[in-house]
XYZ file of C-alpha atoms in Angstrom:
442
model
C -88.259 -112.914 91.337
C -90.964 -114.229 89.010
C -90.906 -113.442 85.288
C -94.018 -111.301 85.815
C -92.312 -109.193 88.502
C -89.281 -108.818 86.274
C -91.533 -107.672 83.427
C -93.062 -104.911 85.541
C -89.604 -103.931 86.796
C -88.343 -103.549 83.238
C -91.348 -101.365 82.273
C -90.522 -99.115 85.229
C -86.884 -99.035 84.148
C -87.944 -98.061 80.625
C -90.025 -95.118 81.844
C -87.178 -93.938 84.099
C -84.663 -94.074 81.252
C -86.962 -92.069 78.960
C -87.624 -89.473 81.664
C -83.867 -89.254 82.275
C -83.426 -88.182 78.665
C -82.420 -91.377 76.862
C -83.845 -91.613 73.351
C -86.877 -93.898 73.291
C -85.477 -96.249 70.607
C -82.297 -96.970 72.559
C -84.226 -97.295 75.811
C -86.601 -99.845 74.240
C -83.766 -101.856 72.676
C -81.659 -101.828 75.836
C -84.460 -102.748 78.226
C -85.800 -105.465 75.910
C -82.336 -106.985 75.414
C -81.529 -107.050 79.132
C -85.050 -108.246 79.901
C -84.835 -111.282 77.596
C -81.333 -112.057 78.864
C -82.367 -111.919 82.540
C -85.772 -113.605 82.194
C -84.439 -116.534 80.155
C -80.900 -116.421 81.597
C -79.574 -116.802 78.054
C -77.406 -114.117 76.471
C -77.301 -115.969 73.137
C -81.112 -115.980 72.936
C -81.204 -112.212 73.478
C -78.757 -111.677 70.590
C -80.670 -114.057 68.288
C -84.002 -112.383 68.999
C -82.454 -108.961 68.369
C -81.102 -110.210 65.043
C -84.445 -111.706 64.005
C -86.361 -108.594 65.027
C -84.016 -106.257 63.146
C -84.325 -108.413 60.020
C -88.058 -109.133 60.041
C -89.383 -106.131 61.962
C -89.692 -103.788 58.978
C -89.235 -106.150 56.009
C -92.894 -105.964 55.013
C -93.867 -103.966 51.898
C -96.365 -102.092 54.062
C -93.592 -100.157 55.824
C -92.881 -98.204 52.628
C -95.929 -96.095 53.559
C -93.828 -94.267 56.139
C -91.154 -92.640 53.914
C -93.707 -92.061 51.134
C -96.181 -90.160 53.320
C -93.319 -88.264 54.996
C -91.988 -87.255 51.571
C -95.456 -86.157 50.451
C -95.943 -84.013 53.557
C -92.565 -82.298 53.179
C -93.126 -81.579 49.482
C -96.555 -80.119 50.240
C -95.028 -77.874 52.925
C -92.341 -76.620 50.524
C -94.976 -75.855 47.860
C -96.811 -73.283 50.046
C -100.035 -75.256 49.662
C -100.811 -74.572 53.308
C -100.600 -70.807 52.780
C -102.902 -70.941 49.763
C -105.407 -73.122 51.611
C -105.547 -70.635 54.484
C -105.970 -67.672 52.136
C -108.980 -69.285 50.453
C -110.484 -70.294 53.815
C -109.958 -66.732 55.052
C -111.736 -65.341 52.008
C -114.724 -67.656 52.393
C -115.111 -67.521 56.181
C -113.905 -64.107 57.337
C -117.441 -62.707 57.778
C -118.310 -65.416 60.293
C -117.931 -64.904 64.029
C -114.241 -65.628 64.723
C -113.885 -66.074 60.984
C -110.097 -66.275 60.889
C -110.067 -68.786 63.737
C -112.579 -70.913 61.825
C -110.479 -70.461 58.667
C -107.419 -71.744 60.548
C -109.294 -74.864 61.633
C -110.671 -75.404 58.123
C -107.244 -74.965 56.521
C -105.659 -77.293 59.100
C -108.337 -79.908 58.372
C -107.634 -79.865 54.642
C -103.866 -79.654 55.143
C -104.006 -82.627 57.540
C -105.495 -84.750 54.760
C -102.205 -84.600 52.846
C -99.506 -84.249 55.514
C -100.333 -86.447 58.510
C -97.976 -84.630 60.891
C -99.225 -82.215 63.563
C -95.877 -80.491 63.963
C -95.748 -79.643 60.246
C -99.200 -78.050 60.483
C -98.189 -76.100 63.581
C -95.066 -74.702 61.922
C -96.777 -73.825 58.617
C -99.837 -72.080 60.052
C -97.892 -70.189 62.716
C -96.128 -68.367 59.885
C -99.292 -67.972 57.800
C -102.282 -67.573 60.120
C -100.952 -65.821 63.232
C -99.753 -62.596 61.500
C -103.044 -62.353 59.596
C -105.124 -62.882 62.741
C -103.100 -60.261 64.620
C -103.609 -57.802 61.746
C -107.387 -58.274 62.054
C -107.471 -57.572 65.788
C -107.095 -61.037 67.341
C -104.968 -61.385 70.454
C -101.559 -62.822 69.552
C -101.749 -65.478 72.266
C -105.205 -66.579 71.123
C -104.026 -66.747 67.505
C -101.052 -68.885 68.521
C -103.275 -71.098 70.687
C -105.714 -71.573 67.791
C -102.901 -72.768 65.517
C -101.510 -75.112 68.193
C -104.951 -76.483 69.076
C -106.100 -77.114 65.521
C -102.738 -78.600 64.474
C -103.569 -81.833 66.326
C -105.991 -82.640 63.505
C -102.929 -83.716 61.526
C -102.526 -86.835 63.654
C -106.163 -87.970 63.480
C -107.401 -87.085 60.011
C -105.866 -89.650 57.641
C -103.218 -90.167 56.418
C -101.563 -89.938 59.846
C -98.173 -91.168 61.003
C -99.557 -91.972 64.458
C -102.302 -94.122 62.908
C -99.638 -95.914 60.844
C -97.494 -96.548 63.936
C -100.495 -97.761 65.929
C -101.556 -100.051 63.066
C -98.091 -101.617 62.979
C -97.869 -102.044 66.762
C -101.404 -103.460 67.132
C -101.141 -105.498 63.903
C -104.301 -104.055 62.362
C -104.951 -102.758 58.845
C -103.451 -99.313 58.261
C -106.085 -98.646 55.592
C -108.725 -99.587 58.171
C -107.187 -97.183 60.689
C -107.315 -94.384 58.104
C -111.003 -95.061 57.483
C -111.713 -95.235 61.235
C -110.210 -91.756 61.677
C -112.597 -89.983 59.274
C -115.649 -89.404 61.500
C -113.739 -88.650 64.750
C -111.505 -86.238 62.794
C -114.509 -84.386 61.406
C -116.139 -84.403 64.865
C -113.014 -82.798 66.289
C -112.850 -80.154 63.547
C -116.570 -79.368 63.967
C -116.151 -79.167 67.736
C -113.282 -76.701 67.344
C -115.382 -74.476 65.057
C -118.366 -74.480 67.445
C -116.085 -73.757 70.412
C -114.332 -70.830 68.685
C -117.625 -69.153 67.761
C -119.081 -69.718 71.242
C -116.000 -68.399 73.058
C -115.920 -65.315 70.806
C -119.565 -64.509 71.637
C -119.290 -65.186 75.378
C -115.740 -63.967 76.067
C -114.838 -61.529 73.261
C -111.865 -60.035 75.107
C -110.268 -63.481 75.394
C -110.235 -63.555 71.587
C -110.021 -59.940 70.372
C -108.004 -56.907 71.381
C -110.902 -54.574 70.461
C -114.203 -56.473 69.935
C -116.047 -53.405 68.586
C -113.430 -52.616 65.930
C -113.323 -56.270 64.919
C -117.108 -56.340 64.415
C -116.886 -53.234 62.238
C -114.057 -54.740 60.205
C -116.031 -57.948 59.704
C -119.070 -55.985 58.519
C -117.014 -53.886 56.081
C -118.035 -54.936 52.568
C -115.639 -52.630 50.711
C -112.697 -54.977 51.202
C -111.365 -56.268 47.907
C -112.543 -59.820 47.252
C -110.422 -62.634 45.890
C -111.547 -63.550 42.351
C -113.184 -66.949 41.955
C -110.559 -68.016 39.425
C -107.766 -67.265 41.896
C -109.495 -69.289 44.614
C -109.899 -72.251 42.297
C -106.247 -72.051 41.199
C -105.091 -72.010 44.843
C -107.289 -74.970 45.808
C -106.731 -77.240 42.819
C -103.381 -78.721 43.982
C -104.550 -79.755 47.432
C -107.942 -80.994 46.185
C -106.204 -83.145 43.549
C -103.853 -84.592 46.161
C -106.707 -85.371 48.568
C -108.722 -87.052 45.809
C -105.693 -89.016 44.600
C -104.621 -90.268 48.009
C -107.795 -90.632 50.055
C -110.128 -91.287 47.129
C -107.919 -94.073 45.807
C -107.445 -95.488 49.293
C -111.107 -95.495 50.349
C -112.370 -96.912 47.054
C -109.889 -99.753 47.360
C -108.127 -98.782 44.131
C -104.840 -98.168 46.005
C -103.247 -99.984 48.911
C -101.872 -97.642 51.625
C -98.372 -98.024 50.148
C -99.567 -97.263 46.623
C -101.539 -94.271 47.911
C -98.367 -92.958 49.550
C -96.425 -93.370 46.292
C -99.095 -91.655 44.199
C -99.392 -88.849 46.774
C -95.623 -88.298 46.893
C -95.456 -88.172 43.084
C -98.411 -85.777 42.954
C -96.800 -83.520 45.579
C -93.561 -83.542 43.551
C -95.465 -82.481 40.415
C -97.150 -79.652 42.364
C -93.806 -78.466 43.766
C -92.174 -78.509 40.328
C -95.144 -76.791 38.668
C -94.984 -73.990 41.231
C -91.200 -73.706 40.821
C -90.816 -73.937 44.592
C -88.318 -76.808 44.504
C -84.772 -75.909 43.512
C -81.773 -78.222 43.916
C -81.033 -77.073 47.481
C -84.630 -77.504 48.683
C -84.891 -80.905 46.986
C -81.794 -82.076 48.854
C -83.218 -80.754 52.149
C -86.536 -82.539 51.537
C -84.815 -85.827 50.693
C -82.509 -85.565 53.699
C -85.391 -84.765 56.064
C -87.408 -87.653 54.623
C -84.534 -90.015 55.300
C -83.918 -88.757 58.825
C -87.595 -88.874 59.835
C -88.280 -92.226 58.157
C -85.209 -93.979 59.565
C -86.032 -92.641 63.032
C -89.578 -94.019 62.840
C -88.480 -97.388 61.426
C -85.827 -97.746 64.132
C -88.526 -97.012 66.710
C -90.729 -99.733 65.235
C -87.894 -102.290 65.352
C -87.243 -101.345 68.981
C -90.958 -101.567 69.814
C -91.216 -105.003 68.204
C -88.248 -106.218 70.273
C -89.803 -104.727 73.423
C -93.115 -106.438 72.596
C -91.333 -109.815 72.364
C -89.778 -109.243 75.773
C -93.214 -108.511 77.243
C -94.592 -111.716 75.707
C -91.730 -113.774 77.160
C -92.448 -112.249 80.574
C -96.142 -113.116 80.157
C -97.079 -109.537 80.980
C -100.063 -108.891 78.631
C -101.862 -112.073 79.786
C -101.094 -111.353 83.422
C -102.412 -107.789 83.204
C -105.513 -109.046 81.376
C -106.142 -111.510 84.217
C -105.661 -108.767 86.820
C -108.123 -106.485 85.006
C -110.665 -109.315 84.699
C -110.343 -110.213 88.403
C -110.608 -106.587 89.509
C -114.151 -106.354 88.162
C -113.417 -103.207 86.155
C -115.019 -104.582 83.002
C -114.155 -103.409 79.487
C -115.048 -99.747 79.976
C -113.418 -99.625 83.380
C -110.224 -100.829 81.720
C -110.649 -98.264 78.929
C -111.110 -95.457 81.466
C -108.010 -96.476 83.434
C -105.982 -96.849 80.223
C -107.062 -93.416 78.976
C -106.186 -91.735 82.278
C -102.715 -93.320 82.212
C -102.138 -92.061 78.651
C -103.335 -88.545 79.547
C -100.909 -88.468 82.486
C -98.067 -89.814 80.353
C -98.856 -87.143 77.749
C -97.740 -84.490 80.224
C -94.188 -85.834 80.293
C -93.651 -87.940 77.135
C -94.076 -87.394 73.398
C -96.826 -89.099 71.377
C -94.683 -91.767 69.720
C -93.057 -92.805 73.009
C -96.452 -93.323 74.632
C -97.653 -95.516 71.756
C -94.454 -97.562 71.779
C -94.660 -98.176 75.523
C -98.412 -98.724 75.935
C -99.821 -100.315 72.767
C -97.842 -103.615 72.949
C -99.236 -104.090 76.462
C -102.775 -102.769 76.025
C -103.789 -103.936 72.530
C -103.879 -107.690 73.357
C -105.857 -106.933 76.523
C -108.345 -104.743 74.625
C -108.808 -107.460 71.997
C -109.423 -110.042 74.706
C -112.047 -107.791 76.302
C -113.984 -107.500 73.058
C -112.874 -104.096 71.778
C -112.496 -103.516 68.060
C -108.805 -102.615 67.743
C -109.549 -99.885 65.177
C -111.922 -98.195 67.639
C -109.409 -98.742 70.446
C -106.721 -97.158 68.259
C -108.737 -93.994 67.626
C -109.368 -93.638 71.368
C -105.642 -94.134 71.959
C -104.560 -91.556 69.363
C -107.101 -89.000 70.644
C -105.803 -89.393 74.193
C -102.196 -89.246 73.034
C -102.864 -86.112 70.963
C -104.141 -84.237 74.006
C -100.586 -84.561 75.301
C -99.400 -82.309 72.447
C -101.235 -79.428 74.149
C -100.781 -80.137 77.872
C -97.934 -78.697 79.955
C -95.122 -79.183 80.681
C -94.265 -81.056 77.440
C -96.873 -79.770 74.928
C -94.841 -80.308 71.752
C -97.283 -78.476 69.442
C -97.380 -75.497 71.811
C -93.583 -75.313 71.957
C -93.404 -75.613 68.148
C -95.818 -72.711 67.690
C -94.073 -70.591 70.319
C -90.604 -71.128 68.835
C -91.861 -70.461 65.284
C -93.815 -67.381 66.410
C -90.730 -65.477 67.555
C -92.827 -62.860 69.389
C -91.330 -61.738 72.728
C -94.708 -60.359 73.854
C -96.311 -63.838 73.831
C -95.161 -66.185 76.589
C -95.377 -69.959 76.475
C -97.802 -69.808 79.426
C -100.184 -67.589 77.411
C -100.188 -70.065 74.511
C -100.888 -72.966 76.876
C -103.764 -70.967 78.369
C -105.217 -70.281 74.904
C -105.233 -74.004 74.060
C -107.371 -74.949 77.096
C -110.709 -74.664 75.204
C -109.279 -76.977 72.518
C -108.329 -79.529 75.181
C -111.915 -79.363 76.489
C -113.288 -80.151 73.013
C -110.803 -83.009 72.586
C -111.838 -84.540 75.912
C -115.516 -84.330 74.896
C -114.823 -86.001 71.523
C -112.686 -88.625 73.295
C -115.601 -89.496 75.609
C -118.073 -89.663 72.704
C -115.805 -91.887 70.603
C -115.091 -94.146 73.592
C -118.796 -94.556 74.440
C -120.004 -94.896 70.831
C -117.675 -97.204 68.859
C -119.748 -96.661 65.693
C -118.064 -93.250 65.334
C -114.853 -95.114 64.461
C -116.280 -98.253 62.840
C -119.018 -96.659 60.705
C -117.241 -97.137 57.369
C -115.310 -100.307 58.229
């Protein structure tokens, strides 16, 4: 067998191992180790490359962004900042058509700017937004679907862990990836708002249990309003964090690592000021930060080792030659790549897809003239759709398990997220066809 054939065989083996239930990090390490050993027929070389990868794979100062942003997100979640953000958005937007749905999207957009994790957003707003939407006459399944659908903003609006992982795998600037995510993230949030209002007008019974009563409730002006001072007090913490982290990052005053440190410190101050962080919660936050960060860093070491195996097999160059000879052209390749990711999203989680696909596809995309920041936004958008598509749908399962409502089935939540998937596909097409949406501020 040629080295190229062996390379393809090992990719197939990797996918089979992941589908069989093996953790992605161990699957990547095992397949890469055996691959280097078999391709070069040198067990000692495989051990040496594993040693070098483990030592140098995450030694860079840049990798400190991961635990710092994770810590910031967990501290923000503990501080009930998400609840306060939703309450202010509800107050300002409730008189709009589908006002609470729009408020959920708005709150998720702001919350995403300081957490970077879709699952955190899904868990927080399921507890906060769904009961309030049900109380105002929204169908429980629609409320749950709105939270699940809008939670994906956490992985596109910077700072985002997926953008960090992509930046590391593709060897592009993480700060640049954050900047590239601004316009597509706002496009996605705006698309969700327009879709919610349109669906409510055209299909009111899909959204509301009693459309007439909901209209009357929305028009009721006797409801007690939240004082302006209270709104400001609730918004100050998250606004300060957004300005500290994103403002410092985009002006060039902070590096991504420094922005993560400042954000984590700011989130700690907020948590302490609100007295929401006792000794037990602090220990839980620190432990969760360690578990999540070590898991991600181990994945990056494994992905780096896997990438070296692919290079030894000559796979990226061979696939690039095959694509060039097929006559697909750059956008034909992008279409095929996106379809593969969408299909993989039905059976694999977001991180696994990035770890498997980016080491192969990024060199090919660069050779075909794509800006890797633009290519990364397309990749993350396609990967994020997988958080909502059955049978995996991690965000949907997170919302359903947090909801704890026996009257709402997982199938109903998946059905309610379909309009969000439609918006995401539209934004994906627009970003793919118009690179300036990702490169405008670069």
